């Protein structure tokens, strides 16, 4: 009997299995609006128990990358409605990931009038691809004023209302991988001297205020969060107090009532491993659903579920390259290899043309 392929629940939702399609930015949203190609892509993956969309911006300010979708305009809501309508009858439950990129971005990827915002005016090391001028250094962000913080939180809450109106079952706050929420939480990117910076309580404030505002808008059973303790992506160096601070944050998120924490371990992508002690500590303090992700194959997914380390397993690259991953893993079949060269390129190649087993 496989646990991975057995039914379970996420808050009040029934899931057809415990496999989650991890959030995957694919940069096919021309004009930042979801389209028919994206509808086809998500429908192809709808045998998952839960799909988490690619990072989707709650604000024009949060777009960061080229061709990522948003959820702040009526056109975007209408586009996402078509996506959820295609996925729903196929069985997967569907959460939208809210990715506000903050300082990871370039003005050339943003609509006119949008601003690159972050807790402090500190540019992240590294470069950003732009369609207009190729690779560019990450922009130096504007330090957010209290008014910017307030309006950004309001954007998250409105985006949550929009996501539910578009037919999603819930939203996942992207608190991982060096984007805005993590920029507030980590001491290197947050050098503020007001009540949003300094102590860990202050650095957690923005994350918790966003979470509470989104819960207020759509209800706690519909809100999860992704976290990446020990993650170094996007110029986020490790620091001594990290394990204790993230465990404290998980306890606060438990008190706020979120339905899940989705923990990222990017050691399969070259980052330091998240120690088992950290995963176990979060499991202890966070009472609702725990999703683990990063480098999973079917055997490890099954053994971590059996050991009670988590409730659901999220899979990125193998799922990206195998829309019928559930059937392949059930059958013990070979997998297509992901083609990195088409991860972020426009069009169907490397997106909707991976063959299924029967093909
Ligand atoms: C092409 C690509 C795009 C990604 N985009 C996102 C994203 O939008 N949001 C996010 O939280 N993680 C993103 N990730 C990270 C994945 O969700 C996942 O954590 C990572 O691929 C490790 O899991 P895997 O070993 O199963 O692939 C992305 C990864 C890849 C390869």
Coordinates of C-alpha atoms and ligand atoms in Angstrom, one line a residue:
X1 CA 0.0 0.0 0.0
X2 CA 1.5 3.3 -1.0
X3 CA 1.0 6.3 1.2
X4 CA 2.0 8.7 -1.5
X5 CA -0.9 7.6 -3.8
X6 CA -3.4 7.4 -1.0
X7 CA -6.1 10.0 -0.4
X8 CA -5.7 12.6 2.3
X9 CA -7.0 16.0 3.4
X10 CA -5.6 19.5 3.5
X11 CA -7.7 21.5 6.0
X12 CA -11.2 20.9 4.7
X13 CA -10.0 19.9 1.2
X14 CA -9.9 16.3 0.0
X15 CA -6.8 15.4 -1.9
X16 CA -6.6 12.6 -4.4
X17 CA -3.0 11.8 -3.4
X18 CA -0.1 13.2 -1.4
X19 CA 1.9 14.4 -4.3
X20 CA 2.1 18.2 -4.8
X21 CA 3.3 19.9 -8.0
X22 CA 5.9 22.4 -6.7
X23 CA 5.6 26.0 -7.7
X24 CA 7.6 26.4 -11.0
X25 CA 8.2 29.8 -12.7
X26 CA 8.0 29.1 -16.4
X27 CA 7.8 32.6 -17.9
X28 CA 5.1 31.8 -20.5
X29 CA 2.7 34.6 -19.4
X30 CA 3.2 37.1 -22.2
X31 CA 2.1 40.5 -20.9
X32 CA 1.8 39.0 -17.3
X33 CA -1.6 37.4 -18.2
X34 CA -2.3 33.7 -18.1
X35 CA -3.2 32.2 -21.5
X36 CA -4.4 29.0 -23.3
X37 CA -0.9 27.5 -23.3
X38 CA -0.7 27.8 -19.5
X39 CA -4.2 26.3 -19.2
X40 CA -3.1 23.3 -21.2
X41 CA 0.1 22.9 -19.1
X42 CA -1.7 23.0 -15.8
X43 CA -4.4 20.6 -17.0
X44 CA -1.7 18.2 -18.1
X45 CA -0.5 18.0 -14.4
X46 CA -3.9 17.7 -12.8
X47 CA -3.4 14.1 -11.5
X48 CA -1.4 15.6 -8.6
X49 CA -3.2 15.9 -5.2
X50 CA -2.4 19.6 -5.1
X51 CA -0.9 21.9 -7.7
X52 CA 0.8 25.1 -6.5
X53 CA 1.1 27.6 -9.4
X54 CA 4.2 29.2 -10.5
X55 CA 5.1 32.4 -8.6
X56 CA 2.4 34.9 -9.4
X57 CA 2.7 38.6 -8.4
X58 CA 0.1 40.3 -6.2
X59 CA 1.3 43.6 -7.5
X60 CA 2.9 45.2 -10.6
X61 CA 5.8 46.0 -8.2
X62 CA 6.4 42.4 -7.5
X63 CA 6.8 41.0 -11.0
X64 CA 10.6 40.9 -11.0
X65 CA 11.1 38.5 -13.8
X66 CA 10.2 38.5 -17.5
X67 CA 6.8 37.0 -18.4
X68 CA 5.6 36.0 -14.9
X69 CA 1.9 36.2 -14.3
X70 CA 0.1 38.5 -12.0
X71 CA -3.2 38.4 -10.1
X72 CA -3.9 42.1 -9.6
X73 CA -5.9 43.0 -12.8
X74 CA -9.3 41.9 -14.1
X75 CA -7.7 40.5 -17.2
X76 CA -5.4 38.3 -15.1
X77 CA -8.3 37.1 -13.0
X78 CA -10.2 36.2 -16.2
X79 CA -7.2 34.3 -17.5
X80 CA -6.7 32.4 -14.3
X81 CA -10.5 31.5 -14.3
X82 CA -9.9 29.6 -17.5
X83 CA -7.0 27.8 -16.0
X84 CA -8.8 26.7 -12.8
X85 CA -11.9 25.7 -14.9
X86 CA -9.7 23.3 -16.9
X87 CA -8.0 21.8 -13.8
X88 CA -10.9 21.5 -11.4
X89 CA -12.8 18.6 -13.2
X90 CA -9.5 16.6 -13.4
X91 CA -9.2 16.3 -9.6
X92 CA -6.2 18.3 -8.4
X93 CA -6.8 20.9 -5.8
X94 CA -5.2 24.2 -6.8
X95 CA -3.3 26.9 -4.8
X96 CA -1.8 30.0 -6.3
X97 CA 1.7 31.0 -5.1
X98 CA 2.0 34.7 -4.4
X99 CA 5.6 35.7 -5.3
X100 CA 6.4 39.3 -4.7
X101 CA 10.0 39.5 -5.9
X102 CA 11.0 42.7 -4.0
X103 CA 14.6 43.5 -4.9
X104 CA 15.0 40.5 -7.2
X105 CA 14.1 42.1 -10.4
X106 CA 14.7 44.8 -13.0
X107 CA 12.6 47.7 -14.1
X108 CA 12.7 46.4 -17.7
X109 CA 10.6 43.5 -16.5
X110 CA 8.0 45.7 -14.8
X111 CA 5.2 47.7 -16.3
X112 CA 5.6 51.5 -16.5
X113 CA 5.1 53.1 -13.1
X114 CA 5.9 50.0 -11.1
X115 CA 8.7 50.2 -8.5
X116 CA 11.4 47.8 -7.2
X117 CA 10.8 47.8 -3.4
X118 CA 12.5 46.0 -0.5
X119 CA 13.0 46.5 3.2
X120 CA 16.3 48.3 2.7
X121 CA 18.0 49.9 -0.3
X122 CA 20.5 47.0 -0.7
X123 CA 20.9 45.4 -4.1
X124 CA 21.1 41.6 -4.2
X125 CA 24.3 40.3 -5.9
X126 CA 23.5 38.6 -9.2
X127 CA 21.9 39.3 -12.5
X128 CA 18.4 39.3 -13.9
X129 CA 17.3 38.3 -17.4
X130 CA 15.3 40.9 -19.3
X131 CA 13.7 40.4 -22.7
X132 CA 14.7 44.0 -23.7
X133 CA 18.4 44.0 -22.8
X134 CA 19.5 40.5 -21.8
X135 CA 21.3 40.0 -18.4
X136 CA 21.3 43.0 -16.1
X137 CA 22.5 43.5 -12.5
X138 CA 19.6 43.2 -10.0
X139 CA 18.2 46.7 -9.5
X140 CA 18.9 48.6 -6.3
X141 CA 15.6 48.7 -4.6
X142 CA 13.8 51.6 -2.9
X143 CA 13.6 51.1 0.9
X144 CA 9.9 50.8 1.7
X145 CA 8.2 53.5 3.7
X146 CA 5.6 52.5 6.3
X147 CA 3.0 53.7 3.7
X148 CA 4.6 51.3 1.1
X149 CA 4.4 48.5 3.6
X150 CA 0.8 49.2 4.3
X151 CA -0.2 49.3 0.6
X152 CA 1.8 46.2 -0.2
X153 CA 0.0 44.3 2.6
X154 CA -3.3 45.5 1.1
X155 CA -2.2 44.3 -2.3
X156 CA -1.6 40.8 -0.9
X157 CA -5.1 40.8 0.7
X158 CA -6.8 42.0 -2.5
X159 CA -4.8 39.5 -4.6
X160 CA -6.0 36.7 -2.2
X161 CA -9.6 37.8 -2.8
X162 CA -8.9 37.8 -6.6
X163 CA -7.3 34.3 -6.5
X164 CA -10.4 32.9 -4.8
X165 CA -12.6 34.7 -7.3
X166 CA -10.5 33.1 -10.1
X167 CA -11.4 29.7 -8.7
X168 CA -8.4 28.7 -6.6
X169 CA -8.8 26.7 -3.5
X170 CA -6.2 28.8 -1.7
X171 CA -2.9 30.7 -1.8
X172 CA 0.7 30.0 -0.9
X173 CA 2.7 32.9 0.4
X174 CA 6.2 32.7 -1.1
X175 CA 8.3 33.2 2.0
X176 CA 11.3 31.4 0.5
X177 CA 14.1 31.7 -2.0
X178 CA 15.1 35.4 -1.3
X179 CA 11.9 37.2 -2.4
X180 CA 10.2 40.0 -0.5
X181 CA 8.9 38.1 2.6
X182 CA 12.3 36.5 3.1
X183 CA 14.0 39.8 2.4
X184 CA 12.2 41.2 5.5
X185 CA 12.9 38.1 7.7
X186 CA 16.7 37.8 6.9
X187 CA 19.0 40.3 8.7
X188 CA 21.3 40.8 5.7
X189 CA 18.6 42.2 3.4
X190 CA 16.7 43.9 6.2
X191 CA 18.8 46.7 7.9
X192 CA 15.8 48.7 9.0
X193 CA 15.8 50.6 12.3
X194 CA 12.0 50.9 12.6
X195 CA 9.5 48.3 13.9
X196 CA 10.1 46.2 10.8
X197 CA 13.8 45.6 11.3
X198 CA 16.4 44.7 14.0
X199 CA 15.1 42.1 16.4
X200 CA 13.7 38.8 15.0
X201 CA 10.2 39.9 16.2
X202 CA 10.5 43.0 14.1
X203 CA 11.9 41.2 11.1
X204 CA 9.0 38.7 11.3
X205 CA 6.4 41.4 11.5
X206 CA 5.9 41.9 7.8
X207 CA 5.6 38.2 7.1
X208 CA 3.0 37.8 9.9
X209 CA 1.1 40.9 8.9
X210 CA 0.8 39.7 5.3
X211 CA -0.3 36.3 6.6
X212 CA -2.9 37.8 8.9
X213 CA -4.2 40.1 6.2
X214 CA -4.6 37.3 3.7
X215 CA -6.3 35.1 6.3
X216 CA -8.6 38.0 7.1
X217 CA -9.5 38.2 3.4
X218 CA -10.1 34.5 2.6
X219 CA -9.9 32.4 5.7
X220 CA -7.1 30.5 7.4
X221 CA -7.9 27.1 5.8
X222 CA -7.0 28.7 2.4
X223 CA -3.5 30.1 3.3
X224 CA -0.2 28.3 3.3
X225 CA 3.4 29.5 3.2
X226 CA 6.7 28.4 1.7
X227 CA 9.9 28.8 3.7
X228 CA 13.5 28.1 3.0
X229 CA 15.6 28.0 6.1
X230 CA 19.2 27.4 5.1
X231 CA 18.4 28.6 1.6
X232 CA 21.0 30.7 0.0
X233 CA 19.4 31.5 -3.4
X234 CA 19.2 35.2 -4.4
X235 CA 22.1 36.4 -2.2
X236 CA 20.8 35.1 1.2
X237 CA 23.8 34.0 3.2
X238 CA 23.3 31.7 6.2
X239 CA 23.6 33.2 9.7
X240 CA 24.1 31.8 13.2
X241 CA 20.6 32.3 14.6
X242 CA 18.8 30.9 11.6
X243 CA 17.5 27.6 13.0
X244 CA 16.1 29.1 16.2
X245 CA 14.6 32.1 14.3
X246 CA 12.8 29.9 11.7
X247 CA 11.5 27.6 14.4
X248 CA 10.1 30.6 16.2
X249 CA 8.5 31.9 13.0
X250 CA 6.9 28.5 12.4
X251 CA 5.4 28.7 15.9
X252 CA 4.0 32.1 15.1
X253 CA 2.5 30.8 11.8
X254 CA 0.9 28.0 13.7
X255 CA -0.7 30.5 16.1
X256 CA -1.9 32.5 13.1
X257 CA -3.6 29.4 11.9
X258 CA -2.2 28.8 8.4
X259 CA -3.1 25.5 6.8
X260 CA 0.4 24.5 5.8
X261 CA 4.1 25.2 5.8
X262 CA 5.9 24.1 2.7
X263 CA 9.6 23.6 3.5
X264 CA 12.2 23.9 0.8
X265 CA 15.4 22.0 0.9
X266 CA 17.5 23.0 -2.1
X267 CA 20.5 20.7 -1.3
X268 CA 19.6 18.9 -4.6
X269 CA 20.4 22.2 -6.3
X270 CA 23.7 22.9 -4.5
X271 CA 22.4 24.8 -1.4
X272 CA 23.3 23.7 2.2
X273 CA 21.0 20.9 3.4
X274 CA 18.3 21.7 5.8
X275 CA 19.3 19.7 8.9
X276 CA 16.9 17.0 10.0
X277 CA 16.7 18.7 13.3
X278 CA 15.3 21.8 11.7
X279 CA 12.6 19.8 9.8
X280 CA 11.7 18.0 13.0
X281 CA 11.5 21.2 15.0
X282 CA 9.1 22.7 12.5
X283 CA 7.1 19.5 12.5
X284 CA 6.9 19.8 16.3
X285 CA 5.8 23.4 16.5
X286 CA 3.5 23.6 13.5
X287 CA 0.5 21.4 14.1
X288 CA -1.2 21.6 10.7
X289 CA 0.0 20.2 7.3
X290 CA 3.7 20.1 6.6
X291 CA 4.9 19.7 3.0
X292 CA 8.6 18.8 2.3
X293 CA 10.2 19.4 -1.1
X294 CA 13.5 19.2 -2.9
X295 CA 15.2 16.3 -4.7
X296 CA 12.5 13.7 -4.1
X297 CA 12.0 10.5 -6.0
X298 CA 9.2 8.0 -5.4
X299 CA 11.1 5.9 -2.9
X300 CA 12.3 8.8 -0.7
X301 CA 8.8 10.4 -0.8
X302 CA 7.2 7.1 0.4
X303 CA 9.8 6.6 3.2
X304 CA 9.5 10.2 4.5
X305 CA 5.7 9.9 4.5
X306 CA 5.9 6.6 6.3
X307 CA 8.3 8.0 8.9
X308 CA 5.8 10.8 9.6
X309 CA 8.3 13.5 8.7
X310 CA 5.6 15.3 6.7
X311 CA 2.1 15.0 5.3
X312 CA 2.7 15.8 1.6
X313 CA 5.6 15.8 -0.8
X314 CA 6.2 18.5 -3.4
X315 CA 8.1 17.7 -6.6
X316 CA 9.5 20.2 -9.1
X317 CA 11.8 19.1 -11.9
X318 CA 10.6 15.5 -12.3
X319 CA 7.0 16.8 -12.5
X320 CA 7.9 19.6 -14.9
X321 CA 9.3 17.0 -17.4
X322 CA 6.7 14.3 -16.7
X323 CA 3.1 15.5 -16.7
X324 CA 2.0 11.9 -16.0
X325 CA 4.4 11.6 -13.1
X326 CA 1.8 10.0 -10.9
X327 CA 1.2 7.2 -13.4
X328 CA 4.9 6.8 -14.1
X329 CA 5.8 6.5 -10.4
X330 CA 2.9 4.1 -9.8
X331 CA 4.2 1.9 -12.7
X332 CA 7.9 2.3 -11.8
X333 CA 8.4 3.6 -15.3
X334 CA 11.4 5.6 -16.6
X335 CA 11.2 9.4 -16.5
X336 CA 11.8 12.1 -19.2
X337 CA 14.8 14.2 -18.2
X338 CA 14.0 17.9 -17.6
X339 CA 15.5 20.2 -20.3
X340 CA 17.0 23.2 -18.5
X341 CA 17.3 25.2 -21.7
X342 CA 13.5 25.6 -22.0
X343 CA 12.7 26.2 -18.3
X344 CA 11.9 29.9 -19.0
X345 CA 11.6 30.3 -22.7
X346 CA 8.3 31.4 -24.3
X347 CA 6.2 28.9 -26.3
X348 CA 5.3 25.2 -26.0
X349 CA 8.7 23.7 -26.5
X350 CA 9.9 22.1 -23.2
X351 CA 6.6 23.2 -21.6
X352 CA 3.6 21.2 -23.0
X353 CA 5.4 18.8 -25.3
X354 CA 7.0 16.4 -22.9
X355 CA 5.7 12.9 -23.9
X356 CA 3.5 10.9 -21.6
X357 CA 4.1 7.1 -21.2
X358 CA 1.4 6.2 -23.7
X359 CA 2.7 8.6 -26.3
Ligands
LIG1 C1 12.3 26.1 -13.5 C2 12.1 26.3 -12.0 C3 11.3 27.3 -11.6 C4 11.0 27.4 -10.2 N1 10.2 28.4 -9.8 C5 9.8 28.5 -8.5 C6 8.8 29.4 -8.1 O1 8.2 30.1 -8.9 N2 8.5 29.4 -6.7 C7 9.1 28.6 -5.8 O2 8.8 28.7 -4.6 N3 10.1 27.7 -6.2 C8 10.4 27.6 -7.5 N4 11.3 26.7 -7.9 C9 11.8 25.7 -6.9 C10 11.0 24.4 -7.0 O3 9.7 24.6 -6.5 C11 11.6 23.3 -6.2 O4 11.7 23.7 -4.8 C12 13.0 22.8 -6.7 O5 12.9 22.6 -8.1 C13 13.5 21.6 -6.0 O6 12.6 20.5 -6.1 P1 12.9 19.3 -7.2 O7 14.2 18.7 -6.7 O8 11.8 18.4 -7.0 O9 13.0 19.9 -8.5 C14 11.6 26.5 -9.3 C15 12.5 25.5 -9.7 C16 12.7 25.4 -11.1 C17 13.6 24.2 -11.6

